[in-house]
PDB file of C-alpha atoms in Angstrom:
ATOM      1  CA  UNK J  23     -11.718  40.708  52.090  1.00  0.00           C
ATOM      2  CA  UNK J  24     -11.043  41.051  48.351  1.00  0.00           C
ATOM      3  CA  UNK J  25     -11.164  38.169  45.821  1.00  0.00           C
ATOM      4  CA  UNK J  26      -8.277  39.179  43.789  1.00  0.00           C
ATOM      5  CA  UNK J  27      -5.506  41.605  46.040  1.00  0.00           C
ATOM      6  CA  UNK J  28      -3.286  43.526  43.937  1.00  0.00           C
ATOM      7  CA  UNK J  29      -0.671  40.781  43.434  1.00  0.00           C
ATOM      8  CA  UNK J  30      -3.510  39.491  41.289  1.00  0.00           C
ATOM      9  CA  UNK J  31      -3.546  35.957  43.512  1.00  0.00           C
ATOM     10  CA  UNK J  32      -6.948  34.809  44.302  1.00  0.00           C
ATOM     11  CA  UNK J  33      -7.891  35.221  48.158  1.00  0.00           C
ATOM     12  CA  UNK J  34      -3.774  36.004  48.775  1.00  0.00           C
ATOM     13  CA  UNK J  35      -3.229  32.550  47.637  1.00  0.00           C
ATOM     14  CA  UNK J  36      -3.578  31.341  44.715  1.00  0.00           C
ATOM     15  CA  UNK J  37      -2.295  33.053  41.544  1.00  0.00           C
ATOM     16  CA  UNK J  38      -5.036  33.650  38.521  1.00  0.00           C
ATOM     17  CA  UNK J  39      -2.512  32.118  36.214  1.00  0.00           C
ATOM     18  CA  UNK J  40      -2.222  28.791  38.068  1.00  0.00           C
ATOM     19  CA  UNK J  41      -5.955  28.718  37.829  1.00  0.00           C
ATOM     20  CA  UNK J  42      -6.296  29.421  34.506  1.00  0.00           C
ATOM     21  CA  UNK J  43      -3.328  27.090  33.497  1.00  0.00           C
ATOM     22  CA  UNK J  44      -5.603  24.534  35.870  1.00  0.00           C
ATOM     23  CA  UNK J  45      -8.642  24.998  33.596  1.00  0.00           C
ATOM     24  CA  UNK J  46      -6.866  24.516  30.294  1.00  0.00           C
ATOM     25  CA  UNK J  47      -5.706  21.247  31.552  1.00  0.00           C
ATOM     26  CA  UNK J  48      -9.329  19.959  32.606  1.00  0.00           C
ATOM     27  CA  UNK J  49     -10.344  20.398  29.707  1.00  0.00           C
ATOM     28  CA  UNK J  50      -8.237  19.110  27.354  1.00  0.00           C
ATOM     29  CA  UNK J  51      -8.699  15.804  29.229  1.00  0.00           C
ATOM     30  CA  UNK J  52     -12.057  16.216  29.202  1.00  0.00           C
ATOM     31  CA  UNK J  53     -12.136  16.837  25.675  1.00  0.00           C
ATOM     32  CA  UNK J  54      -9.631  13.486  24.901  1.00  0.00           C
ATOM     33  CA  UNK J  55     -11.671  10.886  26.532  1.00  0.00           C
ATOM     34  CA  UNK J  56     -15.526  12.352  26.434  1.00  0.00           C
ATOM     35  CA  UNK J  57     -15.420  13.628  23.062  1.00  0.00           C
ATOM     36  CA  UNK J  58     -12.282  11.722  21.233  1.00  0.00           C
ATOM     37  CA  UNK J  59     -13.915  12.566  17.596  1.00  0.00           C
ATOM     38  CA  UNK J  60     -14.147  10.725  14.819  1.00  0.00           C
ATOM     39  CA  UNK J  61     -10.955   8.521  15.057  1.00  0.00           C
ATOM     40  CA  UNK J  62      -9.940   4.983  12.161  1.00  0.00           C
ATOM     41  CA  UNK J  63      -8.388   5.004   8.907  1.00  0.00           C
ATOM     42  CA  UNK J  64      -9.599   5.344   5.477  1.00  0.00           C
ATOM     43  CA  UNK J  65     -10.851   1.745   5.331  1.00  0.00           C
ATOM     44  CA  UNK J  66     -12.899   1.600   8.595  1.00  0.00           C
ATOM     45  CA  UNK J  67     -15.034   4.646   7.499  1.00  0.00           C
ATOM     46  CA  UNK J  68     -17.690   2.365   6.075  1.00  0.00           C
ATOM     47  CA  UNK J  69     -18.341  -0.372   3.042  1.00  0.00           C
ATOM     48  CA  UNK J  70     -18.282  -4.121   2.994  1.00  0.00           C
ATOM     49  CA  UNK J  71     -15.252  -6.223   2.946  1.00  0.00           C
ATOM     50  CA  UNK J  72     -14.801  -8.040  -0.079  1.00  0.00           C
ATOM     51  CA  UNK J  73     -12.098 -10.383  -1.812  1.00  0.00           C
ATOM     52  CA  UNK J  74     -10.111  -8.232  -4.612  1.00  0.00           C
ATOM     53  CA  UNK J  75      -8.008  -9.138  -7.449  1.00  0.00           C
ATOM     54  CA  UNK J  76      -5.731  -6.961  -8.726  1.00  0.00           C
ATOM     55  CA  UNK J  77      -3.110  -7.696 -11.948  1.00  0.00           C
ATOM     56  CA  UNK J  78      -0.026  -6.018 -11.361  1.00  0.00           C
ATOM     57  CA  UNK J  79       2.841  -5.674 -14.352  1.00  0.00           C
ATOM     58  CA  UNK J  80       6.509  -6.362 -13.806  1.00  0.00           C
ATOM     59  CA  UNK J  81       8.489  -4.360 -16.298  1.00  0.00           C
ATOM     60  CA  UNK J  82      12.430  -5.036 -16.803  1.00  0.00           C
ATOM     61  CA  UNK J  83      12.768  -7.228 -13.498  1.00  0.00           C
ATOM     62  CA  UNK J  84      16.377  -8.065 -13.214  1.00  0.00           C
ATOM     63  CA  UNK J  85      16.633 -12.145 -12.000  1.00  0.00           C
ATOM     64  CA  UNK J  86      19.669 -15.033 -13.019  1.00  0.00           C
ATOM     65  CA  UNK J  87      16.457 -17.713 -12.921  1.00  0.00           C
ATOM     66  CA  UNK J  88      13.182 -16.741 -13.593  1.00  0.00           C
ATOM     67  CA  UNK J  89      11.920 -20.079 -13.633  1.00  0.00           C
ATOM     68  CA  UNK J  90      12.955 -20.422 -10.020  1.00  0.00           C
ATOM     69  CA  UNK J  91      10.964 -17.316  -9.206  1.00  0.00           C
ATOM     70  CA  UNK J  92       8.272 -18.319 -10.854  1.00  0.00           C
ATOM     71  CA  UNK J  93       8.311 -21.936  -9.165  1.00  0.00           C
ATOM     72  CA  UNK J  94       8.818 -20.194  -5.823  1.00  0.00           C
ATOM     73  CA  UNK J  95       5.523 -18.010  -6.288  1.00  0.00           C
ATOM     74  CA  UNK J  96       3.458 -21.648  -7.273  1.00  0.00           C
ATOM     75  CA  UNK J  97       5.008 -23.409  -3.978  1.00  0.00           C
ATOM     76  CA  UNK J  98       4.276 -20.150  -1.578  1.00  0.00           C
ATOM     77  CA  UNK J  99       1.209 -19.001  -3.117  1.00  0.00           C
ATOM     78  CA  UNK J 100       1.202 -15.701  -0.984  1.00  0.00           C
ATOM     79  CA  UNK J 101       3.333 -12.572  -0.891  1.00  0.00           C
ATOM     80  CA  UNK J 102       3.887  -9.650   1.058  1.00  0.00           C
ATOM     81  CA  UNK J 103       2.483  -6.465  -0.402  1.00  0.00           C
ATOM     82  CA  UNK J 104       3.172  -2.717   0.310  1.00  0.00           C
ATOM     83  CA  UNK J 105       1.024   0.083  -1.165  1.00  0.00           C
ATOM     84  CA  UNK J 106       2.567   3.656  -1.604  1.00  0.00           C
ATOM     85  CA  UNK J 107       5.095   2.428   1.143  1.00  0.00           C
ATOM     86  CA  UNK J 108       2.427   1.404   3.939  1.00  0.00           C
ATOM     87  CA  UNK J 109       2.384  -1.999   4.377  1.00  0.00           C
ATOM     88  CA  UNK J 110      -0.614  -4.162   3.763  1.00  0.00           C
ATOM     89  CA  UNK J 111       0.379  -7.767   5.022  1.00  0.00           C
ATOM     90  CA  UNK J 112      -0.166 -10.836   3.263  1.00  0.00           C
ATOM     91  CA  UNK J 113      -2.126 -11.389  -0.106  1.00  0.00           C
ATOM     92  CA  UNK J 114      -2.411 -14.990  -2.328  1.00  0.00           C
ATOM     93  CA  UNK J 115      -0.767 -15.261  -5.792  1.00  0.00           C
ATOM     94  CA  UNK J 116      -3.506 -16.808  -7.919  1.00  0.00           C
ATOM     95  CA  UNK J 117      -1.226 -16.732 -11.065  1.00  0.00           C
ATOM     96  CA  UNK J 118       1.939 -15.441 -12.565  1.00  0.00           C
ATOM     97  CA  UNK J 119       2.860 -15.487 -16.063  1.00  0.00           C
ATOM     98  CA  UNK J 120       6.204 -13.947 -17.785  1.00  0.00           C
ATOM     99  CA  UNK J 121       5.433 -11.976 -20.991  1.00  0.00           C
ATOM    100  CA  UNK J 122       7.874 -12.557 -24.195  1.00  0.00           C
ATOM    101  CA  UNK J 123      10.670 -10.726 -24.971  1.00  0.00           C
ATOM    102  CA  UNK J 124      10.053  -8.699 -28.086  1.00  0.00           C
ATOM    103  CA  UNK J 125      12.161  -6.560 -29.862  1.00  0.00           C
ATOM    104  CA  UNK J 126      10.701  -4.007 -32.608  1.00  0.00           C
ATOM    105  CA  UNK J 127      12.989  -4.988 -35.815  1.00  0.00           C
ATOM    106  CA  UNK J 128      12.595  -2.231 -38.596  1.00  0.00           C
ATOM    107  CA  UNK J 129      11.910  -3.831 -41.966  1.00  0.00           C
ATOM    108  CA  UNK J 130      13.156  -3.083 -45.694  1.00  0.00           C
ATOM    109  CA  UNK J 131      10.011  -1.902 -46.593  1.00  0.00           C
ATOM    110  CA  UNK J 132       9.907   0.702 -43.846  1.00  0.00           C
ATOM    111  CA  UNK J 133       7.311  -1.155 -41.468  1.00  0.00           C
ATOM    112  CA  UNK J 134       8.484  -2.576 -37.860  1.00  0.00           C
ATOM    113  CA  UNK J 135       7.575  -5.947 -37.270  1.00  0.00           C
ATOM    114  CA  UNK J 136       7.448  -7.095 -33.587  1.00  0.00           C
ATOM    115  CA  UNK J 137       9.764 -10.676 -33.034  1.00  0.00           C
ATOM    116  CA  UNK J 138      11.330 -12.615 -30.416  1.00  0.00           C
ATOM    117  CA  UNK J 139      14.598 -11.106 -28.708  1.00  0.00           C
ATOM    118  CA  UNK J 140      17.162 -13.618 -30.381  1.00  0.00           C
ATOM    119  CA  UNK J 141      19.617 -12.379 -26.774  1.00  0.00           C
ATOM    120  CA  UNK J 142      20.232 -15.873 -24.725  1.00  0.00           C
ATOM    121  CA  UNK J 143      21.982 -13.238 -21.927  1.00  0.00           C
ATOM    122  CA  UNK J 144      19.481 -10.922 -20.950  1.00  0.00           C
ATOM    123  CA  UNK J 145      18.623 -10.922 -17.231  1.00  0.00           C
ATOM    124  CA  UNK J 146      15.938  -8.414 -17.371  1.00  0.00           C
ATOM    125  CA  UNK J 147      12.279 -10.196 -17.295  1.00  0.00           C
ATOM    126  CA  UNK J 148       8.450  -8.809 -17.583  1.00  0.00           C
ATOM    127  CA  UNK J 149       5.821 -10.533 -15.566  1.00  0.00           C
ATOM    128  CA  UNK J 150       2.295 -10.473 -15.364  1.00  0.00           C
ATOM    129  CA  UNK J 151       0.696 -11.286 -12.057  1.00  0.00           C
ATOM    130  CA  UNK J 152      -2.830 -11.452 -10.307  1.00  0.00           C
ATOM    131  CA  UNK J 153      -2.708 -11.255  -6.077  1.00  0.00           C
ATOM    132  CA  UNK J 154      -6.219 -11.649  -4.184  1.00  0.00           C
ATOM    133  CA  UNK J 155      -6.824 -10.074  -0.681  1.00  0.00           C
ATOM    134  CA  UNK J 156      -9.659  -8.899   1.336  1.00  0.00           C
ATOM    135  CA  UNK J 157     -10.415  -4.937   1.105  1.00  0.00           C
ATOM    136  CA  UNK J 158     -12.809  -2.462   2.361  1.00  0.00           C
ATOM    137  CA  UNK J 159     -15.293  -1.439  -0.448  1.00  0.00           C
ATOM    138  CA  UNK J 160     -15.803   2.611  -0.861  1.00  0.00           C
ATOM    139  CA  UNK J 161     -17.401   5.368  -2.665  1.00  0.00           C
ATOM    140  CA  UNK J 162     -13.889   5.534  -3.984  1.00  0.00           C
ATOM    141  CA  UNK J 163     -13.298   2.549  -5.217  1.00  0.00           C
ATOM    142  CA  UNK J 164     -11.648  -0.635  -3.242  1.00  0.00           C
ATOM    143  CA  UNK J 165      -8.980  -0.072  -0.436  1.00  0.00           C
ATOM    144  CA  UNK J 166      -6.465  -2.669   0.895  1.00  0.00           C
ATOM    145  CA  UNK J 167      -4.717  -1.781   4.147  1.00  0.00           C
ATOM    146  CA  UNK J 168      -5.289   2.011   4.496  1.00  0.00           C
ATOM    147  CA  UNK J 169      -4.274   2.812   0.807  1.00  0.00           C
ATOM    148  CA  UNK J 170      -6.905   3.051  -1.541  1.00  0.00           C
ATOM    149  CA  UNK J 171      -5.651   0.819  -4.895  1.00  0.00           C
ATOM    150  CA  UNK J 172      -6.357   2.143  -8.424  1.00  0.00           C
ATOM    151  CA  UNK J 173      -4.831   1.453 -11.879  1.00  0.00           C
ATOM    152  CA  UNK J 174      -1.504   3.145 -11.735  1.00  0.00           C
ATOM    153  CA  UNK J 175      -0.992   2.547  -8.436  1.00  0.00           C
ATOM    154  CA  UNK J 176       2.830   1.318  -7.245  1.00  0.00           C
ATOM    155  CA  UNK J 177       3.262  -1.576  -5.221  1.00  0.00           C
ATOM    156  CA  UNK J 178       5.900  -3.240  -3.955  1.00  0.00           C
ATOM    157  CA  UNK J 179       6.089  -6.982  -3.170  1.00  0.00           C
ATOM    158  CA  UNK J 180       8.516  -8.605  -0.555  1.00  0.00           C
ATOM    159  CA  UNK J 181       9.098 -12.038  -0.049  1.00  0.00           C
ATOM    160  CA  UNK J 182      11.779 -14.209   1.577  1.00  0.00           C
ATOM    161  CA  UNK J 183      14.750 -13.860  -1.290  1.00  0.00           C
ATOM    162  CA  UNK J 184      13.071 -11.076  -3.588  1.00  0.00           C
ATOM    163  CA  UNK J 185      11.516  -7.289  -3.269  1.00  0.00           C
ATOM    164  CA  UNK J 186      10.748  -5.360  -6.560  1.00  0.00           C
ATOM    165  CA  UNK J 187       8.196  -3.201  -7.195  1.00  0.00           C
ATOM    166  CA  UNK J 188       5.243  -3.461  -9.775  1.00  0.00           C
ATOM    167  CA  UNK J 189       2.202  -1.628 -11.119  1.00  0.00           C
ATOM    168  CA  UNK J 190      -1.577  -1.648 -10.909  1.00  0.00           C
ATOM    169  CA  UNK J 191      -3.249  -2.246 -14.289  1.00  0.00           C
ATOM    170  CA  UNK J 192      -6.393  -3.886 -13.519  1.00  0.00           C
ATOM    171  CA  UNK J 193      -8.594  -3.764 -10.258  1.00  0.00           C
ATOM    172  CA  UNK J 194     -11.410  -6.504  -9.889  1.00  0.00           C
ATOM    173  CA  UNK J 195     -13.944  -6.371  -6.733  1.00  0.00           C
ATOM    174  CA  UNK J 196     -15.251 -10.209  -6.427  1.00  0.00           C
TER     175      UNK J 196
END
């Protein structure tokens, strides 16, 4: 008796393919759960976890009452972030502050001289802010979530009545 007859079916039963379709199988579940690989994010790869403070800048937010932001950020004290549109979770606000609205004024003399916007109507504000959260510590630098977070760097914050977006401009590891 033959091993392969010349339908090429193995003993005049079963068909090479089937077998060979048969091994591929075995081993690919062999290969998922005895050798899954090196699986994790960015932030699990290694490095201690750490608090980090990072000061974002608000340029040209457009709000009715700032003030009422403002007190809303000192009576909730934390904020959701998201970093290059993966979200991170919660961070704490350890201080706001809104930046003066200056207007470069041209001068007879030729020079510009920097003063106070005079407008009483202007619904566009600049804020300066500082969140603290726990990150992963790399070779790279520090990473919140699975984003690493550099000057530069766009964030968006989300809270219960307000989502705007802001920018990195200083990164502190405590």
């Amino acid at each position: 008796m033959a091993i392969l007859d010349s339908k090429g079916r193995l003993f005049g039963k079963v068909s090479i393919l089937d077998v060979g379709a048969a091994l591929v199988i075995l081993l690919v579940i062999v290969g998922i759960f005895f050798f899954p690989g090196t699986t994790g994010s960015v932030a699990q790869i290694g490095g201690a976890t750490k608090p980090v403070e990072v000061d974002l800048i608000v340029r040209g937010l457009s709000v009715r009452d700032p003030d009422a932001l403002l007190k809303q950020f000192a009576e909730q004290k934390t904020t959701n972030i998201i970093i290059r549109n993966q979200p991170y979770g919660q961070v704490d606000i350890k201080s706001v502050k809104t930046l003066p609205s200056m207007l470069a004024v041209p001068q007879p003399d030729g020079s510009v001289k920097e003063l106070p916007d005079p407008r009483s109507n202007s619904f566009s504000t600049d804020l300066t802010m500082t969140l603290v959260g726990k990150g992963q510590i790399t070779k790279d630098g520090p990473v919140l979530g699975n984003s690493k977070i550099k000057i530069g760097t766009p964030v968006e914050l989300e809270g219960m009545d307000y989502n705007f977006r802001a920018s990195v401009i200083e990164v502190r590891v405590k």
